[in-house]
Amino acid sequence: MLSKANSLTGIKVASLIIGLLITLPANAALDELFRLYVGGSVAEMDTNVRFTSRDGTIDEGIDLEDDVGYDPSVNTAFIRGWYRVGDNHRIALTFVPSNRTSFLETQEDIEIGDDIIKAGAVMAWDTQNRLLDVSYIYSLYHRPHIELGLSAGVYWLRNETEVLVAGEVQSPNEPDPIFRADYKNSFKLHAPLPILGLILEYELNPSWRVHGVMRYLSVTINEYDGRVFNAEIGTEYFFNKSLGLGASLTSFALEVDVESIILNGALRWNHNGGQLYMVYKY
């Protein structure tokens, strides 16, 4: 009986949604000239960096959350917007900065490039990320209440991770560990990664909208071998013709391997979380 009741309830809900889609108001319109989003996000991050020697003899990854004490919960701000240059053409831009730090005494040996930081050393870590997302969106299907766009763009990631150490360090050219109070090493990655995807937006009524985003690309460009995945589902409620409040759930994954004359390393970066933001449209 309970299963039958649940089935009937599901049918009623589905019928209600279908009826709502069929009877959308005629004055709904996804035709604004531009849109601006400003807000913040809370995400659970998983980050792995690899400091390697040029000959590749050491390639142990360092998990910044598990190995060096970075807080996996990260709060960041972001700004995003797009401008409609034609009925079916938009240019979009997103900027997301984030800074993370950690200070700890090592409980075990840690490999950084060719060096081994011995247990008991004091380490200070600092990571700065700057993510710039630039894309062009072409509307494959555009009606007053729905717009489906194909996006093509570039994720430009700038990651700089630095570690300072005071403690015993085992270098490959030294027979025994040496105490150093000024050890320093860094990982820098400036990587432009192309990405393709689909963006769907639906206007339920003049005040309420929902959207979904799915983007991905795996590509090798010169010394960069990278993969990017981004998914988002969210909704916005508009208090008037211009100003609204939005919320979304996001998932992001990035992998970059670099092999060049001056750097040989890798970055793995994953985060899942939520966003809350204000939106302005015109």
Short mmCIF file of C-alpha atoms in Angstrom, two decimals:
data_model
loop_
_atom_site.label_atom_id
_atom_site.label_comp_id
_atom_site.label_asym_id
_atom_site.label_seq_id
_atom_site.Cartn_x
_atom_site.Cartn_y
_atom_site.Cartn_z
CA MET A 1 0.00 0.00 0.00
CA LEU A 2 2.81 2.38 0.89
CA SER A 3 4.60 1.68 -2.41
CA LYS A 4 1.38 2.33 -4.33
CA ALA A 5 0.81 5.57 -2.45
CA ASN A 6 4.36 6.71 -3.23
CA SER A 7 3.83 5.88 -6.91
CA LEU A 8 0.61 7.90 -7.01
CA THR A 9 2.35 10.80 -5.27
CA GLY A 10 5.20 10.66 -7.80
CA ILE A 11 2.72 10.72 -10.68
CA LYS A 12 0.93 13.71 -9.18
CA VAL A 13 4.21 15.62 -8.73
CA ALA A 14 5.32 14.81 -12.28
CA SER A 15 1.92 15.91 -13.65
CA LEU A 16 2.17 19.14 -11.69
CA ILE A 17 5.64 19.90 -13.09
CA ILE A 18 4.56 19.11 -16.66
CA GLY A 19 1.49 21.30 -16.24
CA LEU A 20 3.66 24.13 -14.96
CA LEU A 21 6.00 23.88 -17.94
CA ILE A 22 3.11 23.90 -20.39
CA THR A 23 1.42 26.92 -18.82
CA LEU A 24 4.48 29.17 -18.56
CA PRO A 25 3.63 32.89 -18.75
CA ALA A 26 4.01 34.44 -22.17
CA ASN A 27 5.94 37.42 -20.83
CA ALA A 28 8.86 35.34 -19.51
CA ALA A 29 12.05 36.36 -21.26
CA LEU A 30 15.70 35.28 -21.10
CA ASP A 31 16.91 38.21 -23.18
CA GLU A 32 18.77 40.54 -20.79
CA LEU A 33 21.82 42.38 -22.09
CA PHE A 34 24.16 41.44 -19.27
CA ARG A 35 24.25 39.66 -15.93
CA LEU A 36 26.58 40.06 -12.93
CA TYR A 37 27.07 37.60 -10.04
CA VAL A 38 28.93 38.39 -6.81
CA GLY A 39 29.07 35.91 -3.96
CA GLY A 40 30.94 33.34 -1.93
CA SER A 41 31.35 29.59 -1.77
CA VAL A 42 32.09 26.92 0.82
CA ALA A 43 33.84 23.84 -0.53
CA GLU A 44 35.57 20.67 0.60
CA MET A 45 38.93 20.57 -1.18
CA ASP A 46 41.39 17.79 -1.99
CA THR A 47 44.72 19.06 -3.32
CA ASN A 48 47.85 17.19 -4.35
CA VAL A 49 51.07 18.77 -5.65
CA ARG A 50 54.23 17.10 -6.87
CA PHE A 51 57.65 18.72 -6.65
CA THR A 52 59.90 16.62 -8.87
CA SER A 53 63.50 16.72 -10.00
CA ARG A 54 64.24 17.32 -13.66
CA ASP A 55 65.25 13.68 -14.21
CA GLY A 56 62.00 12.52 -12.64
CA THR A 57 63.65 10.22 -10.09
CA ILE A 58 61.38 11.50 -7.29
CA ASP A 59 57.71 11.88 -8.03
CA GLU A 60 55.97 11.44 -4.66
CA GLY A 61 52.85 13.58 -4.39
CA ILE A 62 52.11 15.70 -1.32
CA ASP A 63 48.50 15.87 -0.18
CA LEU A 64 48.11 19.39 1.16
CA GLU A 65 45.20 18.44 3.40
CA ASP A 66 46.40 15.10 4.80
CA ASP A 67 50.19 15.58 4.77
CA VAL A 68 50.72 19.24 5.67
CA GLY A 69 47.56 20.21 7.53
CA TYR A 70 45.59 22.41 5.15
CA ASP A 71 41.99 22.87 6.26
CA PRO A 72 39.87 20.99 3.68
CA SER A 73 36.94 23.41 4.20
CA VAL A 74 37.68 26.55 2.20
CA ASN A 75 35.67 29.76 1.92
CA THR A 76 36.22 31.81 -1.22
CA ALA A 77 34.67 34.80 -2.96
CA PHE A 78 33.96 34.98 -6.68
CA ILE A 79 32.74 37.36 -9.34
CA ARG A 80 31.12 36.19 -12.57
CA GLY A 81 29.29 37.84 -15.42
CA TRP A 82 28.38 37.70 -19.07
CA TYR A 83 27.47 40.14 -21.81
CA ARG A 84 25.13 39.41 -24.72
CA VAL A 85 26.79 40.62 -27.92
CA GLY A 86 23.98 39.23 -30.10
CA ASP A 87 20.69 37.38 -29.78
CA ASN A 88 22.49 34.04 -29.51
CA HIS A 89 26.01 35.12 -28.57
CA ARG A 90 27.45 35.80 -25.12
CA ILE A 91 30.90 36.45 -23.66
CA ALA A 92 31.36 35.19 -20.07
CA LEU A 93 34.03 35.85 -17.45
CA THR A 94 34.64 34.36 -13.98
CA PHE A 95 37.37 35.19 -11.47
CA VAL A 96 37.98 33.13 -8.31
CA PRO A 97 40.90 33.91 -5.95
CA SER A 98 41.83 31.77 -2.95
CA ASN A 99 44.65 31.70 -0.37
CA ARG A 100 45.51 28.84 1.99
CA THR A 101 48.19 28.47 4.67
CA SER A 102 49.47 25.86 7.12
CA PHE A 103 52.06 25.75 9.92
CA LEU A 104 53.10 22.44 11.48
CA GLU A 105 55.80 20.23 12.92
CA THR A 106 56.33 17.15 10.78
CA GLN A 107 55.57 13.75 12.32
CA GLU A 108 57.29 11.83 9.52
CA ASP A 109 59.71 12.36 6.65
CA ILE A 110 58.33 14.29 3.67
CA GLU A 111 59.85 14.26 0.18
CA ILE A 112 59.98 17.57 -1.69
CA GLY A 113 61.67 17.31 -5.05
CA ASP A 114 65.14 15.78 -4.51
CA ASP A 115 65.14 16.62 -0.79
CA ILE A 116 63.78 14.78 2.23
CA ILE A 117 62.49 16.86 5.14
CA LYS A 118 63.12 14.84 8.27
CA ALA A 119 60.51 14.29 10.99
CA GLY A 120 60.53 17.00 13.65
CA ALA A 121 61.12 19.89 11.24
CA VAL A 122 58.91 22.99 11.38
CA MET A 123 57.18 23.80 8.08
CA ALA A 124 55.18 26.79 6.87
CA TRP A 125 53.11 26.33 3.71
CA ASP A 126 51.38 28.97 1.60
CA THR A 127 49.25 28.40 -1.52
CA GLN A 128 47.72 31.07 -3.73
CA ASN A 129 45.28 30.19 -6.51
CA ARG A 130 43.92 32.55 -9.14
CA LEU A 131 41.38 31.09 -11.54
CA LEU A 132 40.22 33.07 -14.58
CA ASP A 133 37.53 31.50 -16.76
CA VAL A 134 36.85 33.18 -20.12
CA SER A 135 34.33 31.66 -22.52
CA TYR A 136 32.12 32.26 -25.53
CA ILE A 137 28.55 30.91 -25.38
CA TYR A 138 26.46 30.21 -28.47
CA SER A 139 22.75 29.59 -27.89
CA LEU A 140 21.78 26.39 -29.68
CA TYR A 141 18.16 26.82 -28.61
CA HIS A 142 16.70 30.12 -27.41
CA ARG A 143 13.06 30.75 -26.56
CA PRO A 144 11.49 33.27 -24.14
CA HIS A 145 11.60 30.85 -21.21
CA ILE A 146 14.53 28.55 -22.05
CA GLU A 147 18.08 28.92 -23.37
CA LEU A 148 20.54 26.12 -24.14
CA GLY A 149 24.07 27.26 -24.88
CA LEU A 150 27.27 25.63 -26.11
CA SER A 151 30.32 27.13 -24.42
CA ALA A 152 33.96 27.13 -25.52
CA GLY A 153 36.56 28.80 -23.39
CA VAL A 154 39.77 28.71 -21.41
CA TYR A 155 40.45 28.05 -17.73
CA TRP A 156 43.55 30.05 -16.88
CA LEU A 157 44.94 28.72 -13.60
CA ARG A 158 47.73 30.40 -11.66
CA ASN A 159 48.88 28.29 -8.71
CA GLU A 160 51.83 29.18 -6.48
CA THR A 161 52.70 26.93 -3.54
CA GLU A 162 55.67 27.75 -1.30
CA VAL A 163 57.15 25.90 1.67
CA LEU A 164 59.62 27.21 4.27
CA VAL A 165 61.40 24.75 6.55
CA ALA A 166 63.50 24.92 9.71
CA GLY A 167 64.90 21.48 10.51
CA GLU A 168 67.00 18.63 9.21
CA VAL A 169 67.06 18.24 5.44
CA GLN A 170 68.55 15.32 3.55
CA SER A 171 69.85 16.49 0.17
CA PRO A 172 71.00 14.03 -2.55
CA ASN A 173 74.53 15.47 -2.60
CA GLU A 174 75.01 15.22 1.19
CA PRO A 175 75.80 11.95 3.03
CA ASP A 176 73.90 13.00 6.18
CA PRO A 177 70.97 15.29 7.00
CA ILE A 178 71.93 18.92 7.66
CA PHE A 179 70.00 21.31 9.88
CA ARG A 180 68.75 24.26 7.84
CA ALA A 181 66.82 27.25 9.10
CA ASP A 182 66.32 28.77 5.64
CA TYR A 183 65.16 25.91 3.43
CA LYS A 184 62.73 27.06 0.76
CA ASN A 185 61.04 25.37 -2.17
CA SER A 186 58.14 26.31 -4.41
CA PHE A 187 55.78 24.99 -7.05
CA LYS A 188 54.44 27.40 -9.66
CA LEU A 189 51.96 26.58 -12.36
CA HIS A 190 50.47 28.98 -14.90
CA ALA A 191 48.33 26.82 -17.16
CA PRO A 192 45.75 27.79 -19.81
CA LEU A 193 43.38 24.86 -20.29
CA PRO A 194 40.58 24.90 -22.92
CA ILE A 195 37.15 23.60 -21.93
CA LEU A 196 33.85 22.85 -23.70
CA GLY A 197 30.39 22.46 -22.25
CA LEU A 198 26.63 22.98 -22.17
CA ILE A 199 24.72 25.59 -20.18
CA LEU A 200 20.95 25.31 -19.71
CA GLU A 201 18.72 27.96 -18.13
CA TYR A 202 14.98 27.71 -17.55
CA GLU A 203 12.60 30.41 -16.38
CA LEU A 204 9.76 28.94 -14.32
CA ASN A 205 8.11 32.35 -13.97
CA PRO A 206 9.30 36.00 -14.14
CA SER A 207 10.79 35.71 -10.63
CA TRP A 208 12.19 32.18 -10.52
CA ARG A 209 14.88 30.52 -12.64
CA VAL A 210 16.91 27.32 -12.57
CA HIS A 211 20.10 26.45 -14.41
CA GLY A 212 22.55 23.63 -15.02
CA VAL A 213 26.15 23.56 -16.29
CA MET A 214 28.31 20.68 -17.50
CA ARG A 215 31.82 21.33 -18.90
CA TYR A 216 34.80 19.10 -19.62
CA LEU A 217 37.93 18.74 -21.73
CA SER A 218 41.11 16.66 -21.68
CA VAL A 219 43.93 18.07 -23.79
CA THR A 220 47.71 18.21 -24.24
CA ILE A 221 49.21 21.57 -25.24
CA ASN A 222 52.99 21.79 -25.58
CA GLU A 223 54.37 20.91 -22.11
CA TYR A 224 50.93 20.87 -20.44
CA ASP A 225 48.78 17.78 -20.10
CA GLY A 226 45.50 18.71 -18.43
CA ARG A 227 41.93 17.71 -17.68
CA VAL A 228 39.14 19.96 -16.40
CA PHE A 229 35.64 19.02 -15.23
CA ASN A 230 33.01 21.45 -13.93
CA ALA A 231 29.36 20.80 -13.06
CA GLU A 232 26.82 23.09 -11.43
CA ILE A 233 23.11 23.14 -10.68
CA GLY A 234 21.39 26.13 -9.13
CA THR A 235 18.48 28.51 -8.87
CA GLU A 236 17.83 32.25 -8.64
CA TYR A 237 14.92 34.23 -7.25
CA PHE A 238 14.47 37.83 -8.43
CA PHE A 239 12.92 40.40 -6.11
CA ASN A 240 12.32 42.76 -9.03
CA LYS A 241 13.28 43.06 -12.71
CA SER A 242 17.00 43.40 -11.92
CA LEU A 243 18.08 42.13 -8.49
CA GLY A 244 18.00 38.55 -7.26
CA LEU A 245 19.49 36.00 -4.87
CA GLY A 246 20.92 32.68 -6.03
CA ALA A 247 22.28 29.41 -4.67
CA SER A 248 24.01 26.50 -6.38
CA LEU A 249 25.84 23.22 -5.86
CA THR A 250 29.14 22.82 -7.69
CA SER A 251 31.71 20.15 -8.45
CA PHE A 252 35.13 20.92 -9.90
CA ALA A 253 38.14 18.76 -10.76
CA LEU A 254 41.42 19.74 -12.39
CA GLU A 255 44.54 17.77 -13.19
CA VAL A 256 47.66 19.29 -14.76
CA ASP A 257 51.01 17.68 -15.51
CA VAL A 258 53.91 19.88 -16.61
CA GLU A 259 57.15 18.77 -18.23
CA SER A 260 59.44 21.60 -19.28
CA ILE A 261 63.03 22.74 -19.02
CA ILE A 262 62.44 24.69 -15.81
CA LEU A 263 59.69 22.64 -14.15
CA ASN A 264 58.52 19.07 -13.97
CA GLY A 265 55.55 18.61 -11.65
CA ALA A 266 51.84 18.07 -11.27
CA LEU A 267 48.76 19.49 -9.59
CA ARG A 268 45.56 17.65 -8.65
CA TRP A 269 42.74 19.85 -7.38
CA ASN A 270 39.19 18.73 -6.56
CA HIS A 271 36.42 20.50 -4.68
CA ASN A 272 32.71 20.09 -4.09
CA GLY A 273 30.56 22.68 -2.36
CA GLY A 274 27.86 25.29 -2.47
CA GLN A 275 27.58 28.91 -3.57
CA LEU A 276 25.42 31.78 -2.37
CA TYR A 277 25.37 34.98 -4.42
CA MET A 278 23.61 38.13 -5.48
CA VAL A 279 22.76 38.54 -9.15
CA TYR A 280 22.01 41.66 -11.15
CA LYS A 281 20.59 41.59 -14.66
CA TYR A 282 19.76 44.26 -17.20
#
